[in-house]
Amino acid sequence: MLKQSVSPRFKARRTELMKKDSNACFVFFGAEELIRNYSVHFPFRQHSTFHYLTGYDEPGAALVLVNGESHLFVLERDESHEIWDGERYGVDRAAKVFDTDFSHSIRKFNQKLPELLRGAGKVYYLLNDRECIHPADRDQRVLKLIYEAIPFRGKGNLGNLPVLDPTPLLADLRVLKDSEEIELIRKACSVSANAHKHLLKITKPGMLESDLETEFQYFVRKHGLMQLGYNPIVAGGMNATTLHYVRNNEILKEGQMVLVDAGAENELYTADITQTFPVGVTFFQAQKNVYEKVLEVNREIIRLAKPGVSYRTLHDESVKMLTEGLKSLGVVLSGQESFRTYFPHGLGHYLGLDVHDAGIYHEQGKDYVLKPGMVMTNEPGLYFRGNETEYQGIGVRIEDDLLITENGCENLTHELPRTVEEIEALKS
Ligand SMILES: [Mn+2]
């Protein structure tokens, strides 16, 4: 179904971005359709930044922001295509629905861009975008159009306009979520947390890792969220020590734990949740020991996360606690080993339209501090790949999503049972 209108927030974001550099022209492209094989496409998903600035949800579009005005370039209506792929907004409707000052056919892009660059002093355009299918071709085209703008810019303006990377400006905006974004993330987190809880209840020895993946998908779709934000990890036993295990095709056995890292998208905003729990009813002692160390860190980070504290401070605290935890588990770091042997990833990351969302962590040696409206994951873990201890083959990660508030943080995934007692009670 086509949208009738979009939230005024999309326009407000374009205005905010233009305010950051008022004599610039911003050029963005939407996602393209991607072939999976022969005539089959991957499900279409809009480019996150393009969605953030427009809400427009068809492929092959472009957006130009200049002189305080928005120009949206879209596919034209075309009965011969629409009979296959469904109704399009088309040029006239696009400007109304997405509330841009102008809309044009994407076929006019090459002609219009040099004209639009007339009064601009610079261009923000992302070169080498890894989400573009043929970035070199597109870059060459845009650079040529910037060259073609020279005659429009008059005799006083010799040479090409400088091209700058818009990423830092967008990071500044995207990292702070507005109230509508927070509600979208809140729902993605709530539905995903309940899907995880569902897995916890139904998992039994003999099930396949893929059964859990299927149940997760089914649960979130039944609750109205159609896509996952990333490929889910369902890792039984030793597989949990492979950080990005996505084969998800082995049998879950009594005595093992299973690590599930999965999150659903709500209007492109994703949750990112990990739980680790026994396949059978109870934790074994060694599993419980590791699990409780990781949980202790996760809970402490929730207490510490607040405005003014940097991500780095939280990460360092988690390293300190996990190192002490290893010691108390009787694991001695020897030779070249550091905590990284057992905790090889960071404490977390920003979360939003992308699972590893836009936002700056540190710049020129300066750590950025948390502010109200930021959303970050809190995912300490311990992984024992080696065979030197009684913990061999155990991998535990506990991941929550935190919204930074005025005084502290809100755990958006609080609905998940986390203590050993709560988990075992739900399983028996
Ligand atoms: Mn994560």
PDB file of N, CA and C and ligand atoms in Angstrom, residues 272 349 377 379 399, ligand 1:
ATOM      1  N   ASP A 272      18.507  -4.986  18.715  1.00  0.00           N
ATOM      2  CA  ASP A 272      19.703  -5.832  18.663  1.00  0.00           C
ATOM      3  C   ASP A 272      19.843  -6.485  20.034  1.00  0.00           C
ATOM      4  N   HIS A 349      27.499  -0.537  20.665  1.00  0.00           N
ATOM      5  CA  HIS A 349      27.513   0.384  19.527  1.00  0.00           C
ATOM      6  C   HIS A 349      26.190   1.136  19.513  1.00  0.00           C
ATOM      7  N   THR A 377      23.819  -0.293  22.405  1.00  0.00           N
ATOM      8  CA  THR A 377      23.715  -1.650  22.921  1.00  0.00           C
ATOM      9  C   THR A 377      24.681  -1.820  24.080  1.00  0.00           C
ATOM     10  N   GLU A 379      26.507  -5.057  25.493  1.00  0.00           N
ATOM     11  CA  GLU A 379      26.648  -6.482  25.181  1.00  0.00           C
ATOM     12  C   GLU A 379      27.972  -7.093  25.609  1.00  0.00           C
ATOM     13  N   GLU A 399      22.959  -9.108  25.734  1.00  0.00           N
ATOM     14  CA  GLU A 399      22.881  -7.822  25.032  1.00  0.00           C
ATOM     15  C   GLU A 399      21.523  -7.160  25.192  1.00  0.00           C
TER      16      GLU A 399
HETATM   17 MN    MN B   1      25.040  -5.711  18.876  1.00  0.00          MN
END
